[in-house]
Short mmCIF file of C-alpha atoms and ligand atoms in Angstrom, two decimals:
data_model
loop_
_atom_site.label_atom_id
_atom_site.label_comp_id
_atom_site.label_asym_id
_atom_site.label_seq_id
_atom_site.Cartn_x
_atom_site.Cartn_y
_atom_site.Cartn_z
CA MET A 1 -4.30 -28.75 -3.28
CA ALA A 2 -2.37 -32.37 -4.01
CA ASP A 3 -1.89 -34.70 -0.91
CA LEU A 4 0.38 -37.27 0.12
CA THR A 5 -1.20 -39.57 -3.32
CA GLY A 6 0.32 -36.71 -5.26
CA ILE A 7 -3.89 -36.71 -6.47
CA ASP A 8 -6.29 -32.74 -6.55
CA VAL A 9 -8.17 -32.92 -3.83
CA GLU A 10 -10.50 -30.64 -4.66
CA HIS A 11 -10.51 -31.84 -7.99
CA ALA A 12 -11.06 -35.36 -6.10
CA ARG A 13 -13.94 -34.73 -4.95
CA ALA A 14 -16.05 -33.21 -7.38
CA LEU A 15 -15.12 -36.39 -9.49
CA HIS A 16 -16.19 -38.70 -7.36
CA GLU A 17 -19.88 -37.60 -6.55
CA ALA A 18 -19.96 -36.93 -10.23
CA GLU A 19 -19.04 -40.33 -10.35
CA ASN A 20 -21.20 -41.31 -7.52
CA ALA A 21 -24.65 -40.51 -9.05
CA ARG A 22 -23.49 -41.21 -12.40
CA PHE A 23 -23.84 -44.85 -10.63
CA VAL A 24 -27.25 -44.40 -8.94
CA ALA A 25 -28.28 -43.16 -12.06
CA GLU A 26 -27.25 -46.29 -14.40
CA ARG A 27 -28.84 -48.91 -12.45
CA PRO A 28 -32.94 -48.18 -11.87
CA ALA A 29 -33.63 -51.84 -12.00
CA SER A 30 -30.43 -52.59 -8.38
CA MET A 31 -31.44 -49.11 -6.52
CA ALA A 32 -35.08 -51.05 -6.74
CA LEU A 33 -34.78 -54.67 -5.63
CA LEU A 34 -32.14 -52.31 -2.96
CA GLU A 35 -35.18 -50.38 -1.59
CA ARG A 36 -37.17 -53.38 -1.39
CA ALA A 37 -34.95 -55.49 0.21
CA ARG A 38 -34.49 -53.54 3.18
CA ALA A 39 -37.60 -54.31 4.09
CA SER A 40 -36.31 -58.57 4.68
CA MET A 41 -32.95 -57.93 5.85
CA PRO A 42 -31.11 -55.31 7.63
CA ARG A 43 -29.16 -52.80 5.00
CA GLY A 44 -31.07 -54.58 2.36
CA VAL A 45 -28.80 -57.18 1.66
CA PRO A 46 -28.19 -61.23 2.33
CA MET A 47 -25.16 -60.81 4.32
CA SER A 48 -24.08 -56.76 5.63
CA TRP A 49 -20.13 -57.28 3.33
CA MET A 50 -22.42 -57.21 0.14
CA ASP A 51 -23.36 -52.93 1.60
CA ASP A 52 -20.20 -53.19 3.85
CA LEU A 53 -17.57 -53.54 1.29
CA TYR A 54 -18.05 -51.02 -1.28
CA GLU A 55 -18.74 -47.49 -0.41
CA HIS A 56 -21.38 -47.19 -3.55
CA PRO A 57 -25.03 -48.91 -3.26
CA PRO A 58 -23.75 -52.70 -4.12
CA VAL A 59 -25.66 -53.92 -7.69
CA TRP A 60 -27.83 -56.90 -8.14
CA VAL A 61 -26.47 -59.61 -10.06
CA SER A 62 -27.56 -61.69 -12.57
CA HIS A 63 -25.14 -63.97 -14.24
CA GLY A 64 -21.17 -64.37 -14.61
CA LYS A 65 -18.92 -66.11 -17.14
CA GLY A 66 -15.14 -66.67 -17.29
CA ALA A 67 -14.08 -62.77 -17.23
CA ARG A 68 -17.34 -61.12 -16.99
CA LEU A 69 -20.37 -60.93 -14.64
CA THR A 70 -23.76 -59.05 -15.32
CA ASP A 71 -25.86 -57.28 -13.24
CA LEU A 72 -30.11 -56.65 -13.51
CA ASP A 73 -29.43 -53.71 -15.17
CA GLU A 74 -27.62 -55.46 -18.22
CA HIS A 75 -24.45 -53.98 -17.43
CA SER A 76 -21.61 -56.20 -18.46
CA TYR A 77 -18.25 -55.69 -15.80
CA LEU A 78 -14.88 -57.40 -16.57
CA ASP A 79 -14.06 -58.56 -12.51
CA MET A 80 -11.03 -57.56 -11.32
CA TYR A 81 -12.24 -58.95 -8.12
CA ILE A 82 -13.07 -61.87 -8.77
CA ALA A 83 -15.44 -62.18 -5.51
CA ASP A 84 -12.36 -61.06 -3.02
CA MET A 85 -10.54 -64.21 -4.80
CA SER A 86 -13.02 -67.51 -4.84
CA ALA A 87 -13.85 -66.74 -8.34
CA PHE A 88 -10.21 -67.35 -9.69
CA CYS A 89 -11.09 -70.01 -11.59
CA GLY A 90 -13.50 -67.49 -13.71
CA HIS A 91 -17.71 -67.68 -13.09
CA ALA A 92 -19.22 -71.04 -14.98
CA PRO A 93 -16.41 -73.36 -15.75
CA ASP A 94 -17.65 -75.33 -18.02
CA GLN A 95 -15.96 -78.49 -16.90
CA VAL A 96 -17.79 -77.40 -13.01
CA VAL A 97 -20.51 -76.68 -14.00
CA ASP A 98 -21.07 -80.29 -16.03
CA ALA A 99 -19.46 -81.76 -12.26
CA VAL A 100 -22.18 -80.57 -10.18
CA ALA A 101 -25.22 -80.88 -13.02
CA ARG A 102 -24.02 -84.19 -12.95
CA GLN A 103 -23.52 -84.36 -8.98
CA MET A 104 -26.93 -82.86 -8.42
CA GLU A 105 -28.89 -85.89 -10.02
CA ARG A 106 -26.70 -88.73 -7.97
CA GLY A 107 -27.87 -86.51 -4.68
CA ILE A 108 -25.22 -84.08 -2.86
CA GLN A 109 -25.44 -84.49 1.33
CA PHE A 110 -25.63 -87.22 2.33
CA LEU A 111 -22.91 -87.29 5.86
CA LEU A 112 -21.26 -90.03 4.50
CA PRO A 113 -17.97 -89.91 2.12
CA SER A 114 -17.69 -89.98 -1.06
CA GLU A 115 -14.36 -90.98 -3.57
CA ASP A 116 -14.09 -88.00 -4.14
CA ALA A 117 -12.95 -86.66 -1.38
CA ILE A 118 -9.94 -89.52 -1.44
CA ALA A 119 -9.58 -87.85 -4.90
CA VAL A 120 -9.02 -84.36 -3.87
CA ALA A 121 -7.10 -85.08 -0.66
CA GLU A 122 -4.68 -87.06 -2.32
CA HIS A 123 -4.74 -84.18 -4.97
CA LEU A 124 -3.91 -81.39 -1.61
CA ALA A 125 -1.22 -83.48 -0.61
CA GLY A 126 0.37 -83.84 -3.79
CA ARG A 127 0.64 -80.58 -4.45
CA TYR A 128 1.33 -78.81 -1.39
CA GLY A 129 2.42 -81.38 1.29
CA PRO A 130 0.98 -81.91 4.15
CA PRO A 131 -0.45 -85.69 3.77
CA GLN A 132 -3.78 -85.64 5.61
CA TRP A 133 -6.14 -83.06 4.96
CA GLN A 134 -9.96 -82.29 6.72
CA PHE A 135 -12.75 -80.14 5.10
CA THR A 136 -15.15 -77.57 6.12
CA LEU A 137 -17.17 -74.98 3.41
CA SER A 138 -15.09 -72.33 4.75
CA ALA A 139 -11.55 -70.94 5.69
CA THR A 140 -12.76 -69.24 8.79
CA GLN A 141 -14.18 -72.95 9.62
CA ALA A 142 -10.93 -74.49 8.30
CA ASN A 143 -8.98 -71.95 10.77
CA THR A 144 -11.38 -72.39 13.45
CA GLU A 145 -10.62 -76.31 14.02
CA VAL A 146 -6.94 -75.69 13.37
CA ILE A 147 -6.55 -73.10 15.79
CA ARG A 148 -8.90 -75.74 18.27
CA LEU A 149 -5.92 -78.35 17.03
CA ALA A 150 -3.17 -76.34 17.80
CA ARG A 151 -4.57 -74.99 21.05
CA GLU A 152 -5.32 -78.99 22.05
CA MET A 153 -1.73 -79.83 20.65
CA THR A 154 0.26 -77.87 22.59
CA GLY A 155 -2.22 -77.33 25.81
CA ARG A 156 -1.96 -73.24 24.99
CA GLU A 157 -4.24 -70.83 24.69
CA VAL A 158 -3.41 -67.70 22.83
CA VAL A 159 -3.28 -66.99 19.23
CA LEU A 160 -0.18 -65.10 17.30
CA LEU A 161 -1.14 -62.98 14.31
CA PHE A 162 0.42 -60.36 12.14
CA ASP A 163 -1.13 -56.36 12.00
CA GLY A 164 -3.77 -56.58 8.75
CA LYS A 165 -4.50 -60.17 8.56
CA TYR A 166 -7.73 -61.26 8.37
CA HIS A 167 -8.58 -64.92 8.50
CA GLY A 168 -12.40 -65.20 8.98
CA GLU A 169 -15.05 -64.11 11.12
CA GLY A 170 -14.15 -66.75 13.93
CA ASP A 171 -13.84 -64.89 17.11
CA ALA A 172 -10.35 -65.90 17.61
CA THR A 173 -8.63 -63.90 14.83
CA LEU A 174 -10.69 -61.23 15.13
CA VAL A 175 -8.72 -59.03 16.75
CA VAL A 176 -6.77 -55.61 16.23
CA LEU A 177 -4.40 -53.42 18.04
CA GLU A 178 -5.69 -50.46 19.53
CA ASN A 179 -3.12 -48.22 20.89
CA GLY A 180 -1.11 -50.86 20.83
CA ARG A 181 -3.00 -53.66 22.73
CA VAL A 182 -5.16 -56.00 21.59
CA ALA A 183 -8.98 -55.72 21.60
CA PRO A 184 -11.91 -57.12 19.56
CA GLU A 185 -11.77 -56.15 16.04
CA MET A 186 -15.80 -55.62 15.91
CA ARG A 187 -18.92 -55.63 18.48
CA GLY A 188 -20.38 -58.35 19.34
CA LEU A 189 -17.18 -60.42 20.35
CA PRO A 190 -16.50 -61.01 24.06
CA GLY A 191 -13.54 -59.25 25.97
CA SER A 192 -11.60 -62.36 26.40
CA ILE A 193 -10.16 -62.77 22.82
CA SER A 194 -8.20 -60.14 23.08
CA GLY A 195 -6.38 -62.26 25.88
CA GLN A 196 -5.96 -65.15 24.30
CA ALA A 197 -4.34 -62.92 20.40
CA ARG A 198 -0.87 -61.20 20.55
CA ILE A 199 -0.47 -58.84 17.22
CA VAL A 200 2.48 -58.42 15.32
CA GLN A 201 3.85 -55.81 12.99
CA PHE A 202 4.34 -58.64 9.68
CA ASN A 203 8.87 -58.43 8.31
CA ASP A 204 9.37 -57.28 12.66
CA LEU A 205 11.01 -61.00 13.35
CA GLY A 206 12.08 -58.49 16.99
CA SER A 207 8.87 -58.76 17.71
CA LEU A 208 8.09 -61.93 16.84
CA ALA A 209 10.58 -63.20 19.04
CA ALA A 210 9.66 -61.28 22.15
CA ALA A 211 5.78 -62.65 21.64
CA LEU A 212 6.90 -65.89 21.09
CA GLU A 213 9.52 -65.58 24.19
CA PRO A 214 6.53 -66.41 26.95
CA ARG A 215 6.08 -69.82 25.10
CA ASP A 216 2.67 -69.43 25.94
CA VAL A 217 2.01 -69.00 21.52
CA ALA A 218 -0.93 -72.57 20.37
CA LEU A 219 -0.21 -70.78 17.05
CA VAL A 220 1.55 -68.83 14.69
CA LEU A 221 -1.41 -68.17 11.95
CA ALA A 222 0.39 -65.99 8.65
CA GLU A 223 -0.22 -65.49 4.82
CA PRO A 224 2.89 -66.43 2.89
CA ALA A 225 2.30 -62.29 1.61
CA MET A 226 0.01 -60.61 3.68
CA THR A 227 -3.11 -60.03 1.16
CA ASN A 228 -5.54 -58.47 2.62
CA ALA A 229 -4.13 -54.33 3.15
CA GLY A 230 -2.60 -54.49 0.52
CA LEU A 231 0.06 -57.12 -0.82
CA LEU A 232 2.54 -57.27 1.47
CA MET A 233 5.79 -59.74 0.10
CA PRO A 234 7.64 -61.25 3.93
CA GLU A 235 11.93 -60.28 3.61
CA ASP A 236 14.31 -62.51 2.50
CA GLY A 237 14.74 -64.42 5.53
CA PHE A 238 11.62 -63.41 7.49
CA HIS A 239 9.89 -66.98 6.77
CA GLU A 240 13.07 -69.65 8.14
CA GLU A 241 13.02 -67.02 10.98
CA LEU A 242 9.68 -67.56 11.03
CA ARG A 243 9.74 -70.69 11.23
CA ARG A 244 12.84 -71.07 13.69
CA LEU A 245 11.34 -69.15 16.10
CA THR A 246 8.26 -70.83 16.17
CA ARG A 247 9.36 -74.11 16.67
CA ASP A 248 12.30 -73.03 19.15
CA ALA A 249 8.90 -72.06 21.60
CA GLY A 250 7.51 -74.92 20.67
CA THR A 251 5.09 -73.24 18.81
CA LEU A 252 2.97 -74.37 15.85
CA LEU A 253 2.41 -72.61 12.71
CA ALA A 254 -0.23 -72.16 9.91
CA ILE A 255 0.67 -70.76 6.57
CA ASP A 256 -2.89 -69.34 5.48
CA GLU A 257 -3.31 -69.51 1.39
CA THR A 258 -6.67 -69.34 1.07
CA HIS A 259 -6.09 -65.90 -1.05
CA SER A 260 -2.37 -66.57 -2.01
CA LEU A 261 -3.17 -70.08 -3.91
CA VAL A 262 -3.93 -68.33 -6.31
CA CYS A 263 -0.09 -66.91 -6.94
CA ALA A 264 1.01 -70.40 -7.87
CA HIS A 265 -0.21 -74.54 -8.66
CA GLY A 266 1.16 -75.20 -5.01
CA GLY A 267 0.94 -71.97 -3.28
CA LEU A 268 2.98 -69.94 -2.07
CA THR A 269 4.24 -72.54 0.10
CA ARG A 270 5.45 -74.44 -2.77
CA ALA A 271 7.39 -71.60 -4.51
CA TRP A 272 8.90 -70.70 -1.67
CA GLY A 273 9.67 -73.72 -0.25
CA LEU A 274 8.13 -73.22 2.64
CA GLU A 275 7.03 -75.82 6.10
CA SER A 276 4.32 -74.89 8.56
CA ASP A 277 2.45 -77.24 10.73
CA PHE A 278 -1.03 -77.02 8.61
CA LEU A 279 -2.19 -75.01 5.78
CA VAL A 280 -5.67 -73.56 4.52
CA LEU A 281 -6.98 -73.44 1.68
CA GLY A 282 -10.64 -72.79 1.04
CA LYS A 283 -12.12 -69.77 -1.55
CA SER A 284 -11.32 -70.85 -4.68
CA ILE A 285 -10.76 -74.48 -4.52
CA ALA A 286 -13.63 -76.14 -5.97
CA ALA A 287 -14.24 -72.87 -7.92
CA GLY A 288 -16.58 -71.06 -5.13
CA VAL A 289 -18.45 -73.49 -4.21
CA PRO A 290 -18.01 -73.70 -0.83
CA LEU A 291 -15.47 -75.49 0.70
CA GLY A 292 -12.42 -75.23 2.99
CA ALA A 293 -9.35 -77.49 3.85
CA TYR A 294 -6.58 -77.91 6.22
CA GLY A 295 -3.47 -80.28 5.30
CA MET A 296 -1.49 -81.41 8.18
CA SER A 297 1.29 -84.71 9.84
CA ALA A 298 0.05 -87.65 10.11
CA GLU A 299 0.62 -86.65 13.94
CA ILE A 300 -1.23 -83.81 14.21
CA GLY A 301 -4.18 -85.49 11.90
CA ALA A 302 -3.95 -88.53 14.80
CA LEU A 303 -5.75 -86.23 17.25
CA ILE A 304 -8.26 -86.09 15.04
CA ALA A 305 -9.40 -89.67 15.82
CA PRO A 306 -11.22 -90.01 18.64
CA PRO A 307 -8.69 -90.40 21.99
CA GLU A 308 -8.11 -94.46 23.78
CA HIS A 309 -10.64 -93.06 26.83
CA SER A 310 -12.63 -90.72 24.33
CA ARG A 311 -16.56 -92.17 25.40
CA VAL A 312 -19.81 -91.96 23.26
CA VAL A 313 -22.25 -89.98 25.15
CA SER A 314 -25.15 -89.00 23.38
CA GLY A 315 -23.53 -89.39 20.07
CA VAL A 316 -20.81 -87.24 20.73
CA ALA A 317 -17.22 -88.34 21.79
CA ILE A 318 -16.27 -86.96 24.60
CA GLY A 319 -12.37 -86.02 24.77
CA GLU A 320 -12.53 -85.43 20.45
CA VAL A 321 -10.99 -82.42 19.08
CA ALA A 322 -14.12 -80.00 18.12
CA THR A 323 -14.35 -80.42 14.18
CA GLY A 324 -17.18 -81.03 12.23
CA GLY A 325 -20.52 -79.75 10.92
CA THR A 326 -23.12 -81.12 8.77
CA LEU A 327 -22.75 -80.09 5.22
CA PHE A 328 -18.38 -80.36 5.57
CA ALA A 329 -17.39 -82.32 2.68
CA ASN A 330 -21.04 -82.78 0.78
CA ALA A 331 -20.16 -84.70 -1.62
CA LEU A 332 -21.48 -81.48 -4.16
CA SER A 333 -18.37 -79.47 -2.74
CA MET A 334 -15.44 -82.70 -3.69
CA ALA A 335 -16.88 -82.64 -6.96
CA ALA A 336 -16.58 -79.70 -7.42
CA ALA A 337 -13.09 -79.30 -6.17
CA ARG A 338 -12.45 -82.83 -7.72
CA VAL A 339 -12.81 -81.54 -11.29
CA ALA A 340 -11.78 -77.16 -9.85
CA LEU A 341 -8.57 -78.72 -8.79
CA LEU A 342 -7.72 -81.37 -11.34
CA ASP A 343 -8.97 -79.42 -14.61
CA VAL A 344 -9.39 -75.43 -13.77
CA LEU A 345 -6.35 -75.10 -11.60
CA THR A 346 -3.53 -76.42 -13.67
CA GLU A 347 0.25 -76.16 -13.59
CA GLY A 348 -0.93 -74.20 -17.29
CA ALA A 349 -3.53 -72.26 -15.36
CA PHE A 350 -0.74 -71.04 -13.10
CA GLN A 351 2.04 -70.51 -15.83
CA ARG A 352 -0.32 -68.27 -17.65
CA THR A 353 -2.13 -65.96 -14.85
CA ALA A 354 1.18 -65.45 -13.44
CA ALA A 355 1.74 -64.03 -16.96
CA LEU A 356 -1.04 -62.01 -16.87
CA GLY A 357 0.17 -60.74 -13.48
CA ARG A 358 3.19 -60.04 -14.88
CA ARG A 359 2.10 -57.60 -17.57
CA MET A 360 -0.52 -56.11 -15.35
CA ALA A 361 2.23 -54.98 -13.04
CA VAL A 362 4.40 -53.41 -15.51
CA GLY A 363 1.30 -51.71 -17.28
CA LEU A 364 -0.12 -50.52 -14.17
CA ARG A 365 3.91 -48.95 -13.48
CA GLU A 366 3.76 -47.25 -17.04
CA ALA A 367 0.55 -45.42 -15.72
CA ILE A 368 1.82 -44.35 -12.88
CA GLU A 369 4.75 -42.99 -14.37
CA ARG A 370 2.68 -41.54 -17.07
CA ALA A 371 1.12 -39.81 -14.56
CA GLY A 372 3.23 -38.40 -13.02
CA LEU A 373 2.17 -39.93 -9.50
CA GLN A 374 5.10 -42.25 -7.10
CA TRP A 375 3.01 -44.94 -6.18
CA SER A 376 4.22 -48.51 -6.08
CA VAL A 377 3.07 -51.85 -7.11
CA ALA A 378 3.77 -55.44 -5.43
CA GLN A 379 2.60 -58.36 -7.91
CA ALA A 380 2.71 -62.49 -7.18
CA GLY A 381 1.40 -64.81 -9.95
CA GLY A 382 -1.84 -63.30 -11.03
CA HIS A 383 -2.51 -61.06 -8.14
CA ALA A 384 -1.52 -57.54 -7.74
CA TYR A 385 -1.56 -54.32 -5.88
CA TYR A 386 -1.05 -50.68 -6.20
CA PHE A 387 0.02 -48.69 -2.95
CA PHE A 388 -0.43 -44.58 -2.68
CA GLU A 389 3.67 -44.57 -2.29
CA PRO A 390 6.56 -45.07 -4.07
CA VAL A 391 7.98 -47.95 -1.53
CA PRO A 392 5.68 -50.79 -0.90
CA PRO A 393 5.23 -51.17 2.70
CA ARG A 394 6.59 -54.23 4.41
CA ASP A 395 3.42 -54.35 7.19
CA GLY A 396 0.13 -53.69 8.64
CA ALA A 397 0.97 -50.71 10.04
CA SER A 398 2.57 -48.51 7.61
CA SER A 399 -0.20 -49.95 4.79
CA ARG A 400 -2.91 -48.46 6.91
CA LEU A 401 -0.52 -45.50 7.10
CA ALA A 402 -0.33 -45.13 3.13
CA ASP A 403 -4.04 -45.45 1.95
CA ASP A 404 -6.53 -42.57 0.83
CA PRO A 405 -9.44 -45.17 1.73
CA ASP A 406 -11.99 -41.79 -0.19
CA LEU A 407 -9.13 -42.76 -3.41
CA ARG A 408 -9.61 -46.41 -3.78
CA ALA A 409 -13.31 -45.92 -3.64
CA LEU A 410 -13.28 -43.25 -6.68
CA ILE A 411 -11.31 -45.43 -8.86
CA ARG A 412 -14.05 -48.12 -8.35
CA VAL A 413 -16.92 -46.33 -8.69
CA PHE A 414 -14.74 -44.25 -11.95
CA MET A 415 -14.41 -48.46 -13.10
CA ALA A 416 -17.56 -49.25 -12.41
CA ASN A 417 -19.43 -46.63 -14.74
CA ARG A 418 -17.01 -47.88 -17.32
CA GLY A 419 -18.11 -51.64 -17.47
CA VAL A 420 -14.29 -52.96 -14.98
CA TRP A 421 -15.49 -54.70 -11.32
CA GLU A 422 -11.86 -53.13 -9.94
CA SER A 423 -11.16 -55.01 -6.71
CA GLY A 424 -11.63 -54.14 -2.81
CA TRP A 425 -9.20 -51.56 -1.36
CA TRP A 426 -7.80 -53.73 0.94
CA LEU A 427 -7.49 -56.90 -2.04
CA GLY A 428 -6.06 -54.93 -5.38
CA PRO A 429 -6.75 -56.20 -8.67
CA THR A 430 -5.98 -60.10 -10.18
CA VAL A 431 -6.90 -61.92 -13.16
CA SER A 432 -8.73 -65.13 -13.23
CA VAL A 433 -8.40 -68.64 -14.94
CA ALA A 434 -10.26 -67.07 -17.09
CA HIS A 435 -8.95 -63.46 -17.79
CA THR A 436 -7.09 -63.02 -21.77
CA GLU A 437 -4.41 -60.66 -22.54
CA ALA A 438 -6.90 -58.40 -24.45
CA ASP A 439 -9.21 -57.91 -20.66
CA VAL A 440 -5.55 -57.00 -18.77
CA ASP A 441 -4.67 -54.87 -21.54
CA ARG A 442 -8.65 -52.94 -20.72
CA TYR A 443 -8.14 -53.03 -17.76
CA LEU A 444 -4.56 -51.04 -18.27
CA GLU A 445 -6.36 -48.80 -20.51
CA LEU A 446 -9.19 -47.68 -17.55
CA PHE A 447 -6.66 -47.36 -15.27
CA GLY A 448 -4.40 -45.31 -17.24
CA GLU A 449 -7.66 -43.34 -18.29
CA PHE A 450 -7.98 -42.86 -14.28
CA VAL A 451 -4.99 -41.40 -13.64
CA ALA A 452 -4.45 -39.34 -16.10
CA GLU A 453 -8.10 -38.02 -15.19
CA VAL A 454 -7.14 -37.43 -11.63
CA THR A 455 -4.44 -35.62 -12.40
CA ARG A 456 -5.43 -32.95 -14.78
CA GLY A 457 -6.65 -31.05 -11.66
C1 PLP B 501 -6.42 -65.36 4.32
C2 PLP B 501 -7.89 -65.12 4.32
N1 PLP B 501 -8.09 -66.70 5.07
C3 PLP B 501 -9.27 -67.19 5.44
C4 PLP B 501 -10.79 -65.75 4.90
C5 PLP B 501 -12.23 -66.23 5.39
O1 PLP B 501 -12.65 -66.67 4.43
P1 PLP B 501 -14.03 -67.47 4.38
O2 PLP B 501 -14.56 -65.77 4.32
O3 PLP B 501 -14.08 -67.94 2.71
O4 PLP B 501 -14.32 -68.11 5.54
C6 PLP B 501 -10.29 -65.21 3.75
C7 PLP B 501 -11.38 -64.25 3.51
O5 PLP B 501 -10.72 -63.30 3.02
C8 PLP B 501 -8.74 -65.55 3.73
O6 PLP B 501 -8.56 -63.70 2.94
#
């Protein structure tokens, strides 16, 4: 019997079992390593997501080049996940490999600024808008510092987020709606974070206005288009109203472009002419070499300079907003970012990835139609997402309702068994700077094969 996605459930279940068995049988080296690793690492992985993100066991990677990665069983995959956007420059892009090798020879970590940092900050200012920049090692840390600055600047504590968001693993953003109330998202988080966050649905301006009305919100942290619950596009006028409402409420606004920066050369901020108080970047800006960044106005930047009354106690400036880390803005990350931004993430690269993104979206829609399914596709630049319902949802709650985790897991393992590394369920396929038309066509061919197979039952 077909379920809401239009797929025959029994047929899908049988196919899933067969694909899972094939996946394990064809990867003896990965399975043996996983067994060995369980003794030295919880769940047998160095970071729990590596086990969490996939329903099938993780494969152990050997290397990657361009749009492909290879596992230790010598399976090569066309990579449509690109490491959750962080490999948008492609794997091991030559220019960055050279720059990183050069910097390794010159030393990578001094706790002193390197000139590359100025070049990167100047470039980011010209490309994205905000004149002042600070650097961390990840977007999580950039968001954490942005939240602290906003709290200091406004004298308020509450952070407002959109349902279905992900902004990293900082306590302040790891909250969800549970029966309409804000609650910690996972275990190990203090209950107090619930009181410091508010969550509304994306595109719901009425709820947004009501949530800002008490004038206790320090910061709204938003993606321009939401990317972690499918690709959810803003409705006409949403961002203008978001800006107006935050200004009226004395609330600061941060646009998190960590993912969406892959959609356009100046991010969706520049493409759509958005205004914000902070702009957050990460993942691919240094071609996957760890680096996070946030941009801000000169007025907010002044908060980072110790205020007049600050005193230095045991080397720590008391009265300074809490930012910084030993490895942040290290010379290696900055050298990688300089080359990634100037030589890899060029305007031409974004024109090409956007054209490939359009090709991918058109091809996905055609395959869906051929299979007689009522699914829909959203696309922005080189990034796309297929929803299992006829119209793309407008917010996180409806996106969750429309989804079918089992079906996503089946698509992923079906594709992995045929040499394509499909994206995570929340994200959707993305082309990198290294992808070609032939790569997109191969992906579409396999997607077509999948929908034909799964609707056969
Ligand atoms: C929009 C957004 N912001 C921030 C982050 C956190 O990035 P990182 O895990 O590199 O700290 C993510 C990660 O997926 C993200 O999607």
